[in-house]
mmCIF file of C-alpha atoms in Angstrom:
data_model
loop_
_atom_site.group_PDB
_atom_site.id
_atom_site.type_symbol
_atom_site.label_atom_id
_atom_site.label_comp_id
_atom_site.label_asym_id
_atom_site.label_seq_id
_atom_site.Cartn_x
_atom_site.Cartn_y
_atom_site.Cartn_z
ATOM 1 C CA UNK V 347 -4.173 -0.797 20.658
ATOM 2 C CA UNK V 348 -7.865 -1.519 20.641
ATOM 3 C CA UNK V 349 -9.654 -4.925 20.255
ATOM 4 C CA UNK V 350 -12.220 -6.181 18.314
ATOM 5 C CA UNK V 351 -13.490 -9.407 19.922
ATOM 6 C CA UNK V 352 -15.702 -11.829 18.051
ATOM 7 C CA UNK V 353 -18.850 -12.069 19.662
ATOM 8 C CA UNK V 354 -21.833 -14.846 19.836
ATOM 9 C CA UNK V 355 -24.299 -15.535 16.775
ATOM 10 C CA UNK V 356 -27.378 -13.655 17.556
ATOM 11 C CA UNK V 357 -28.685 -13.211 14.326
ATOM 12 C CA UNK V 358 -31.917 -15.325 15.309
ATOM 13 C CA UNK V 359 -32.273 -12.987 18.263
ATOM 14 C CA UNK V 360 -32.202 -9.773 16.169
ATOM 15 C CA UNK V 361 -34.867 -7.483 17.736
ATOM 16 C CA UNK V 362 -38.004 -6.143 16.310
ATOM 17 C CA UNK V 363 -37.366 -2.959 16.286
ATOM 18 C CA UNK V 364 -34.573 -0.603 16.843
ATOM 19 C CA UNK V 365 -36.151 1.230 19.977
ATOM 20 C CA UNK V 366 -37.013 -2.264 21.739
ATOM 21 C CA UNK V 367 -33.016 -3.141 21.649
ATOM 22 C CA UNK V 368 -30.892 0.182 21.682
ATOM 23 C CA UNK V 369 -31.604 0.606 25.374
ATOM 24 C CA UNK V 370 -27.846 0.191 26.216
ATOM 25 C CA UNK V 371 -24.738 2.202 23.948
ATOM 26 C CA UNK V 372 -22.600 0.391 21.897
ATOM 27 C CA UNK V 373 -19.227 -0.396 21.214
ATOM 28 C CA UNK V 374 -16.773 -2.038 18.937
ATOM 29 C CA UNK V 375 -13.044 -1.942 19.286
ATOM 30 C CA UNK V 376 -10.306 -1.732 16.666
ATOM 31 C CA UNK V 377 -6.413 -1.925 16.522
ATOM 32 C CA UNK V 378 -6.898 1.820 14.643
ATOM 33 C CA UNK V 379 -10.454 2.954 16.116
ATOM 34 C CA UNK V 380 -13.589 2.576 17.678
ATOM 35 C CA UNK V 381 -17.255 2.590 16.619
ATOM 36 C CA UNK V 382 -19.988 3.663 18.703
ATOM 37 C CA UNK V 383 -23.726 4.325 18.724
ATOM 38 C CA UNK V 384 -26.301 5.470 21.788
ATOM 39 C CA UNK V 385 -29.509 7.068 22.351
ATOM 40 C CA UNK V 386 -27.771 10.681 22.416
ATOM 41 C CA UNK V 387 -26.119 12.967 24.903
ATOM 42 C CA UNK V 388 -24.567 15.885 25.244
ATOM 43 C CA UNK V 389 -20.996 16.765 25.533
ATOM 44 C CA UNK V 390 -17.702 18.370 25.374
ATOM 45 C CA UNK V 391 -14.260 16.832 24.006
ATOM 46 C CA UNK V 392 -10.976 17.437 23.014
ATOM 47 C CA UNK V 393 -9.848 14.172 21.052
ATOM 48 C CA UNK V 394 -6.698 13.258 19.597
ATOM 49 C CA UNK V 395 -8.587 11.079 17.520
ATOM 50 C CA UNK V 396 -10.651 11.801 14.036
ATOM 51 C CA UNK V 397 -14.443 12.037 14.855
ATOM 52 C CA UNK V 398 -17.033 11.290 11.882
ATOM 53 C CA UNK V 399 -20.555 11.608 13.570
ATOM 54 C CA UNK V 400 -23.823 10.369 11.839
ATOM 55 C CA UNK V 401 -27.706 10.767 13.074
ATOM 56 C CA UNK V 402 -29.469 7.721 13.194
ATOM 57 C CA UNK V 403 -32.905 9.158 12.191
ATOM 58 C CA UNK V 404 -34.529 11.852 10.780
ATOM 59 C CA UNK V 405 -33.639 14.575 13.900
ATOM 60 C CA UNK V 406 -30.487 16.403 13.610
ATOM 61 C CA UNK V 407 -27.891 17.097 16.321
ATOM 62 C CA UNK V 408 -26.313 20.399 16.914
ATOM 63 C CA UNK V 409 -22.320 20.902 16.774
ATOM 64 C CA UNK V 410 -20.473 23.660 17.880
ATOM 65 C CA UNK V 411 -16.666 24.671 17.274
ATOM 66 C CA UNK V 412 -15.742 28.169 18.296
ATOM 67 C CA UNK V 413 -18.360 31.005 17.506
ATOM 68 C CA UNK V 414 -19.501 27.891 14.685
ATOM 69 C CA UNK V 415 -22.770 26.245 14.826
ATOM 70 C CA UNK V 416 -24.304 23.657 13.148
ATOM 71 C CA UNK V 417 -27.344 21.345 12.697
ATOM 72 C CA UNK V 418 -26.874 18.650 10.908
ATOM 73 C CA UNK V 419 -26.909 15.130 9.978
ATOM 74 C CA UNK V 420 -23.731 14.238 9.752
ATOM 75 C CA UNK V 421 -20.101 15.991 10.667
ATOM 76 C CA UNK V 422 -16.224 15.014 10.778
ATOM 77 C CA UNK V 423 -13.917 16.760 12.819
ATOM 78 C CA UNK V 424 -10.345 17.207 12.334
ATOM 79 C CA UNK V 425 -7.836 15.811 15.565
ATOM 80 C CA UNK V 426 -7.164 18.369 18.327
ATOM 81 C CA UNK V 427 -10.512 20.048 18.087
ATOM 82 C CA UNK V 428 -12.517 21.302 21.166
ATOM 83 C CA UNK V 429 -16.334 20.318 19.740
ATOM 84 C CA UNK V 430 -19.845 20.038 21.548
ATOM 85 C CA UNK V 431 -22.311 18.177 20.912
ATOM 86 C CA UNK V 432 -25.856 18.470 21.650
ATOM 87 C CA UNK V 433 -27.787 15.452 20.916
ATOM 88 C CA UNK V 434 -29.521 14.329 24.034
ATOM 89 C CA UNK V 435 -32.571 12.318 22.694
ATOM 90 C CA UNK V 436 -30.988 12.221 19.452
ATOM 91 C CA UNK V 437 -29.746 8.806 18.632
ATOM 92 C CA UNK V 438 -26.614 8.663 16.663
ATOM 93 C CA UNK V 439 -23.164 6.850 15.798
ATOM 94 C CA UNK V 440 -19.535 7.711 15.996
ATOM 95 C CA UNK V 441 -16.428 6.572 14.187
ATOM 96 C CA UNK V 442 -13.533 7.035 15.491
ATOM 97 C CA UNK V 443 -9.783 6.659 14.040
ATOM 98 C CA UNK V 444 -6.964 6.356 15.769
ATOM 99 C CA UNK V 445 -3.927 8.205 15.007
ATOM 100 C CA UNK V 446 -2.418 4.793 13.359
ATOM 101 C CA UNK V 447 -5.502 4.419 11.196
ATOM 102 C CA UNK V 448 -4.360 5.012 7.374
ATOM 103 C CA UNK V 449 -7.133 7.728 6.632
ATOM 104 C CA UNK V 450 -6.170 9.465 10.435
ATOM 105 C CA UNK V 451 -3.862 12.079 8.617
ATOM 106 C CA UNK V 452 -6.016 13.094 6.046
ATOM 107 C CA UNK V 453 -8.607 14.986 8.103
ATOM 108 C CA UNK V 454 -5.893 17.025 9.262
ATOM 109 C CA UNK V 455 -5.693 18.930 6.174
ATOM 110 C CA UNK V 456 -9.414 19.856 7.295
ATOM 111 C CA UNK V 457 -9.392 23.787 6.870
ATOM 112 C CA UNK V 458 -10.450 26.617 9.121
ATOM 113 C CA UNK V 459 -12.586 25.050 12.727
ATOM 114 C CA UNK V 460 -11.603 21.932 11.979
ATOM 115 C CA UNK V 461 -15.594 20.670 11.257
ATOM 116 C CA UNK V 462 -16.753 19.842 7.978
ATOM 117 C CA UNK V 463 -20.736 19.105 7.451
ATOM 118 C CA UNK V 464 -21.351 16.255 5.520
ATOM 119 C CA UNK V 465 -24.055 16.123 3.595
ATOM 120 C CA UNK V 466 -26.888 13.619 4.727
ATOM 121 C CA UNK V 467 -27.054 12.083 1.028
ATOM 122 C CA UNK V 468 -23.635 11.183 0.634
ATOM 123 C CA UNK V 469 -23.941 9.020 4.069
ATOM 124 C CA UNK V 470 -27.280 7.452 3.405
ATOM 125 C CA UNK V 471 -25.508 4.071 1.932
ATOM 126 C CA UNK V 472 -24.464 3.590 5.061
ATOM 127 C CA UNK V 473 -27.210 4.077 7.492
ATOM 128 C CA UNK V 474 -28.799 0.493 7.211
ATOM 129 C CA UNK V 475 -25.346 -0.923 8.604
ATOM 130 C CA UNK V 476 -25.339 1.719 11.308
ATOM 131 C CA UNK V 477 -28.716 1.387 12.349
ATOM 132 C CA UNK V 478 -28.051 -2.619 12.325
ATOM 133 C CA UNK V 479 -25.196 -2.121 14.391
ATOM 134 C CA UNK V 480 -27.150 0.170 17.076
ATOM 135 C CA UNK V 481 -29.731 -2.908 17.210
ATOM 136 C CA UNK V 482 -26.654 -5.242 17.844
ATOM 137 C CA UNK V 483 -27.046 -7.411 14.722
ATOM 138 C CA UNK V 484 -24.315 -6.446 12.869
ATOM 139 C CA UNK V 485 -21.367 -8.843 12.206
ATOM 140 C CA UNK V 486 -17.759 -8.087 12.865
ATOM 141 C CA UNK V 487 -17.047 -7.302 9.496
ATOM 142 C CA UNK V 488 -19.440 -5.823 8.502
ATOM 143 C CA UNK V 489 -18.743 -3.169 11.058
ATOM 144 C CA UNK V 490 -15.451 -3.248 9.914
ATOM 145 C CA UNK V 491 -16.704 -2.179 6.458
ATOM 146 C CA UNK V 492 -18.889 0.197 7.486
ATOM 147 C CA UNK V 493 -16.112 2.229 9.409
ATOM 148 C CA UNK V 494 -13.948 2.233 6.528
ATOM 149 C CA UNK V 495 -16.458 2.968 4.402
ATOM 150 C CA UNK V 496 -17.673 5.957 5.971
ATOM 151 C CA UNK V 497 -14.140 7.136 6.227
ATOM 152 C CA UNK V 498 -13.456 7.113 2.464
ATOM 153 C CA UNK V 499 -17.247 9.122 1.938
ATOM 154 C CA UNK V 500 -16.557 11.367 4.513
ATOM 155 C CA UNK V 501 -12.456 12.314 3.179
ATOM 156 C CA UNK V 502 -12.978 12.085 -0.699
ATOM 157 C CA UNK V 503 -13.139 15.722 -0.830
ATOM 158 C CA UNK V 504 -9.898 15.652 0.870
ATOM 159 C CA UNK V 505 -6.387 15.818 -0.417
ATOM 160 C CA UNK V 506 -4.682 12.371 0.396
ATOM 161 C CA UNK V 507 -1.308 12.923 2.608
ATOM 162 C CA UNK V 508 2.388 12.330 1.797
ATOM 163 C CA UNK V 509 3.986 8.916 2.485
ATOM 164 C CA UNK V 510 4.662 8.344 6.027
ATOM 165 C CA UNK V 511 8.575 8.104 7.046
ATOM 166 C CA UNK V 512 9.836 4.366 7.511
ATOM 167 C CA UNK V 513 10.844 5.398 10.634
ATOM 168 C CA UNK V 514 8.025 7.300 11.790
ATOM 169 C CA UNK V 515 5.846 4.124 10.851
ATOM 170 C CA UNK V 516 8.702 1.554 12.886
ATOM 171 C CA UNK V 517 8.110 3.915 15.659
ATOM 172 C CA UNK V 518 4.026 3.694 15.643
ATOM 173 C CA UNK V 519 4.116 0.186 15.164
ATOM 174 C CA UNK V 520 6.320 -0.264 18.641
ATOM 175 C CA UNK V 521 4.290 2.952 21.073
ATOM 176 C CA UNK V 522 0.908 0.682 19.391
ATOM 177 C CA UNK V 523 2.734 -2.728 21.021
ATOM 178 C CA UNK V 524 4.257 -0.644 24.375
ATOM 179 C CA UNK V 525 2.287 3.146 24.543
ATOM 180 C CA UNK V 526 4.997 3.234 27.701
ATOM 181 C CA UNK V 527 7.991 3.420 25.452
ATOM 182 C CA UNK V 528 10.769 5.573 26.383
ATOM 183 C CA UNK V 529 12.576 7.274 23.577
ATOM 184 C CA UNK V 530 15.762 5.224 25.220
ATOM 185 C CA UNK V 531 13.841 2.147 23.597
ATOM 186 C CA UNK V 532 13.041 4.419 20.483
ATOM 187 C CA UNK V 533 16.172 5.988 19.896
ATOM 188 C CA UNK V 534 17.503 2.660 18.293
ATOM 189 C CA UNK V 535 14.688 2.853 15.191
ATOM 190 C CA UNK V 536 15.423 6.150 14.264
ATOM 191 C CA UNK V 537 19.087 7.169 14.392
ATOM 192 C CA UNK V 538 17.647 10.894 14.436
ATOM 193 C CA UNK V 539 18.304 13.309 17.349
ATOM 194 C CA UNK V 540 14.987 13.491 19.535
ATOM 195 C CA UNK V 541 14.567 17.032 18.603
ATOM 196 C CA UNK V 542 14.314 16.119 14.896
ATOM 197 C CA UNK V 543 12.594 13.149 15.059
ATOM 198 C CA UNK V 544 9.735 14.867 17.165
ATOM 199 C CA UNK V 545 9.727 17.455 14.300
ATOM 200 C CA UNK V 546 9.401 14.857 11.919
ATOM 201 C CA UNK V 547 6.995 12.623 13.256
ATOM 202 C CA UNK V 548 4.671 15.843 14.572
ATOM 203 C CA UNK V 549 4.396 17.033 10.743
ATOM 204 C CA UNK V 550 4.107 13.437 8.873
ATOM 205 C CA UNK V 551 1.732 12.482 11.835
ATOM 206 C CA UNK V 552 -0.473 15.374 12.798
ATOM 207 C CA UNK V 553 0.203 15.606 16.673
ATOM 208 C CA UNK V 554 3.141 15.135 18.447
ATOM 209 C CA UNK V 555 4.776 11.548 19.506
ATOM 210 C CA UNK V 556 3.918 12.539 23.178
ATOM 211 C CA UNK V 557 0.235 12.869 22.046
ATOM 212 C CA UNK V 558 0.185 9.952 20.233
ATOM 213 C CA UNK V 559 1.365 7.719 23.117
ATOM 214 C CA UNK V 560 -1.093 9.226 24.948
ATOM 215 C CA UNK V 561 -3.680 7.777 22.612
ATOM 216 C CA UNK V 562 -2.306 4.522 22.382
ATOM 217 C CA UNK V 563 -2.676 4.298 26.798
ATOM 218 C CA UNK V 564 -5.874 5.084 26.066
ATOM 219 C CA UNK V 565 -6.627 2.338 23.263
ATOM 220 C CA UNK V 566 -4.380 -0.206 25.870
ATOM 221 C CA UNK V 567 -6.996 0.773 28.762
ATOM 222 C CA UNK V 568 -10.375 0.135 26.850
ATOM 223 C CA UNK V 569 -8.790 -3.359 26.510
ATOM 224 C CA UNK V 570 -10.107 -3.483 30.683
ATOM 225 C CA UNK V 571 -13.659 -2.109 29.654
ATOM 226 C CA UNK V 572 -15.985 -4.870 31.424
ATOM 227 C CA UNK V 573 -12.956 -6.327 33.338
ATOM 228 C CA UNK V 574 -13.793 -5.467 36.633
ATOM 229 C CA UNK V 575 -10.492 -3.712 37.507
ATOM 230 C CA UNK V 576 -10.280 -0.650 39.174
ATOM 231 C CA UNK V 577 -9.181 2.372 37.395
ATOM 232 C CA UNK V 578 -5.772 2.840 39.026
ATOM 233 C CA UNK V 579 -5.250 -1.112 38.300
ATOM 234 C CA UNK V 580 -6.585 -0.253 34.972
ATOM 235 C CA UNK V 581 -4.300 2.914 34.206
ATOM 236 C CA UNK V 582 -1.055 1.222 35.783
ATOM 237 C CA UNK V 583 -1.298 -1.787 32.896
ATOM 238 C CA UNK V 584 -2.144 0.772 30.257
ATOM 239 C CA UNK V 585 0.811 3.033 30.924
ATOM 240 C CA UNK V 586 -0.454 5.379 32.791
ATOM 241 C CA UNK V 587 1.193 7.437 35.658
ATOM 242 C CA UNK V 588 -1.626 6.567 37.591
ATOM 243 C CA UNK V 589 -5.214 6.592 38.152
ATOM 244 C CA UNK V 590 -5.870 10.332 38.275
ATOM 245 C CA UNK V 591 -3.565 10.877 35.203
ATOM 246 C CA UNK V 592 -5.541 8.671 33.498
ATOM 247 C CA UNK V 593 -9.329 10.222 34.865
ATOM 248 C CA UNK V 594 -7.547 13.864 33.582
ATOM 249 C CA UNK V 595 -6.774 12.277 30.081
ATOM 250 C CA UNK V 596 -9.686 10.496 29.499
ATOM 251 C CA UNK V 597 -12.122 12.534 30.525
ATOM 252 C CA UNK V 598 -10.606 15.690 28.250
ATOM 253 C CA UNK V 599 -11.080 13.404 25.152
ATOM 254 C CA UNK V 600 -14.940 11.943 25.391
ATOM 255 C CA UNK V 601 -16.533 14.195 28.140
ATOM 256 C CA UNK V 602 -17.354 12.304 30.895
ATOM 257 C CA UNK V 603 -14.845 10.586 33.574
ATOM 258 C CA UNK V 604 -13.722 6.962 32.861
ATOM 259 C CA UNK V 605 -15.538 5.727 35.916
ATOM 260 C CA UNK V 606 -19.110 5.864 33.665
ATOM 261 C CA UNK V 607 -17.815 3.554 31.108
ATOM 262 C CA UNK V 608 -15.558 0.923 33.325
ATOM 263 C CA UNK V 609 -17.645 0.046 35.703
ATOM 264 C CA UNK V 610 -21.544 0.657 34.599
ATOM 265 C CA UNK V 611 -23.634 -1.336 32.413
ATOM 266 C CA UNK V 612 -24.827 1.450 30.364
ATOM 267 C CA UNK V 613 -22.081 0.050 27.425
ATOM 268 C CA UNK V 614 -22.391 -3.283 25.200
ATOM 269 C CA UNK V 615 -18.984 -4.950 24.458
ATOM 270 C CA UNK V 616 -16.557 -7.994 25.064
ATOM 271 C CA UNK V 617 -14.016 -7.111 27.487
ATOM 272 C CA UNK V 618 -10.179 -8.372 27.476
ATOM 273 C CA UNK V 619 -9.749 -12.039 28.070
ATOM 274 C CA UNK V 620 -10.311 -13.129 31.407
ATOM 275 C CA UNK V 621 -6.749 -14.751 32.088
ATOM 276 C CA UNK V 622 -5.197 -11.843 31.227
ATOM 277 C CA UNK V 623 -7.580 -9.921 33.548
ATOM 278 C CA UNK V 624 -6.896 -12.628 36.206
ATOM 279 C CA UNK V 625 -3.117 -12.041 35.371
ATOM 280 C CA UNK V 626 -3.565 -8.654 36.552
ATOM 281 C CA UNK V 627 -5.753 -8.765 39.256
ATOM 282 C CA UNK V 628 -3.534 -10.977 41.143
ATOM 283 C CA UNK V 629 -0.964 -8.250 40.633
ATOM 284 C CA UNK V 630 1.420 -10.084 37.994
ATOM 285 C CA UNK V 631 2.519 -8.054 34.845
ATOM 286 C CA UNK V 632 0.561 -7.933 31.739
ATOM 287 C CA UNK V 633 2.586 -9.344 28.887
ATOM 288 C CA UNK V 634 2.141 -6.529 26.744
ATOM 289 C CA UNK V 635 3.560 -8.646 23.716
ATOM 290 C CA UNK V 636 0.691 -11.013 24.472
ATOM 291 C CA UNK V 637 -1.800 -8.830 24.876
ATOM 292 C CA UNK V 638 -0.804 -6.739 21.431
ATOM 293 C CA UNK V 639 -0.545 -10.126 19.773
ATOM 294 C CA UNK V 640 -4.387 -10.797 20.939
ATOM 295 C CA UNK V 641 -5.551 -7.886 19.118
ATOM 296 C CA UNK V 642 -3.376 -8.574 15.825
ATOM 297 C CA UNK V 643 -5.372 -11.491 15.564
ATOM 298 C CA UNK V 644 -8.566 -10.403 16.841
ATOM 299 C CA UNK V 645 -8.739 -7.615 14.017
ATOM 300 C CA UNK V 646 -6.928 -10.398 11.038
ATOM 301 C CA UNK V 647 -10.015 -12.514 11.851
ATOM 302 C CA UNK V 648 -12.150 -9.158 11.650
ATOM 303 C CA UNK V 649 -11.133 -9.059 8.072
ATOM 304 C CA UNK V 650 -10.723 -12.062 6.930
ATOM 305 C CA UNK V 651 -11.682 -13.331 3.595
ATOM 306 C CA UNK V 652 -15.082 -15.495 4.409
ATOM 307 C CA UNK V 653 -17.958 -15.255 6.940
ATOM 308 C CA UNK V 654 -18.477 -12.577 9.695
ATOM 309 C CA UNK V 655 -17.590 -12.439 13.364
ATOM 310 C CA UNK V 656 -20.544 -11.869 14.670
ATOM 311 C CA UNK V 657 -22.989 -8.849 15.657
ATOM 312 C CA UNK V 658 -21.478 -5.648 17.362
ATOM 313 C CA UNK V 659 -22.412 -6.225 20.802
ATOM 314 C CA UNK V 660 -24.449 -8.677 23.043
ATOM 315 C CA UNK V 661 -28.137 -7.992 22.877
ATOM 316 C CA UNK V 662 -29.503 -5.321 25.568
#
């Protein structure tokens, strides 16, 4: 599960202008997602996750998906969907859900490729709080907002899916808290043969229960972003099988090998808490209940009923 960590008041630091802060790229964690803004690249990826892209300016990027083209503004993309993106130069922002975030299932009902162009006016509400959060001034919530916010614009012209299983959602809940569940520990919350229970949980869900774990590892490892840890320390406490299971996994879904993001400087964001990174590093076990726990509260206080948590990321 991702994080979102509470960062410093720097509202009386708040930059200029956009192009004297957004010199570094940007992130904010969530239990269900991730938001994230840069200065534009290109790449290639393969996500498990839903995608809704947004330019930052006036430039468009270009999206491909097959034989498909597009220049545009603003694009979502349906899970399990090989997409480039050409945007070098092009600054823009990315929301991300999870496969446990509530609106996840509804851009799988996304027809044909898998992309759907969004037009630029039904976004533009939104692109004050994005360009505040690519500055680093936006609070905690009010990134929140904005993510769910631009989930609802982008999926309104979507049909809304069927109820989700009770034990499809018991079974989320506990691969969110341990992605290294076996279905020996699942078995229990279901009292389904495996066979059917994958069926069921592949069709309610949108990708298989394999998949999905998958995703979670990879939500439990951006926990270590900033941490210092290497990547096979890094993959063994998120579940992985090791380091270069993780590299293959990580780098299919966002383009570019996990080394980039660990352990540059090239990102903005709070990292896990340093005695659980401590706990690690000396080679004791994460307590996954703890750590799970963290982010519970991390996200409750995200969305709490008064003040905000602070802006996106420290300044550049």
């Amino acid at each position: 599960m991702m994080l979102d960590v509470p960062l410093p008041d720097l509202q009386a630091d708040r930059p200029a202008s956009m192009s004297a802060a957004a010199r570094r790229n940007r992130l904010r964690l969530y239990s269900d997602g991730f938001i994230f803004s840069c200065e534009g690249f290109d790449s290639t990826s393969y996500r498990y996750s839903t995608t809704v892209l947004i330019a930052l300016g006036d430039e468009p990027f270009e999206v491909s998906v097959g034989a498909r083209v597009e220049r545009c503004h603003a694009a979502a993309f349906r899970p399990l969907v090989t997409r480039t993106l050409r945007a070098r130069g092009v600054p823009f922002i990315c929301l991300d859900l999870s496969p446990n975030h509530p609106r996840y299932r509804a851009f799988n009902r996304l027809d044909g490729d898998g992309m759907l162009v969004v037009p630029r006016d039904d976004l533009a509400e939104l692109l004050p709080d994005a360009r505040a959060f690519h500055e680093g001034v936006l609070g905690c919530r009010s990134s929140r907002a904005m993510l769910y916010r631009a989930v609802e614009l982008a999926a309104r012209q979507l049909d809304p899916p069927e109820p989700l299983d009770p034990r499809v959602e018991r079974v989320m809940v506990e691969v969110e808290r341990n992605p290294a569940s076996t279905w020996e520990q699942l078995a229990p919350l279901v009292n389904v043969s495996r066979d059917r229970f994958s069926h069921l949980f592949s069709r309610q869900v949108g990708i298989s229960l394999r998949l999905f774990a998958q995703t979670m590892k990879i939500h439990a490892a951006a926990r270590y972003y900033g941490s210092g840890m290497s990547l096979t320390e890094i993959a063994q406490a998120a579940g992985f099988a090791d380091g270069a299971h993780f590299s293959k996994v990580y780098s299919r879904a966002f383009g570019r090998p996990p080394n980039d993001t660990f352990h540059g400087d090239s990102i903005a964001l709070y990292p896990l808490p340093e005695p659980m990174v401590r706990q690690t590093r000396r080679g004791m076990p994460v307590d996954t209940d703890a750590v799970w726990r963290y982010g519970r509260q991390q996200a409750e206080e995200a969305e709490g009923p008064a003040g905000d948590g602070g802006p996106a990321s420290a300044a550049a």
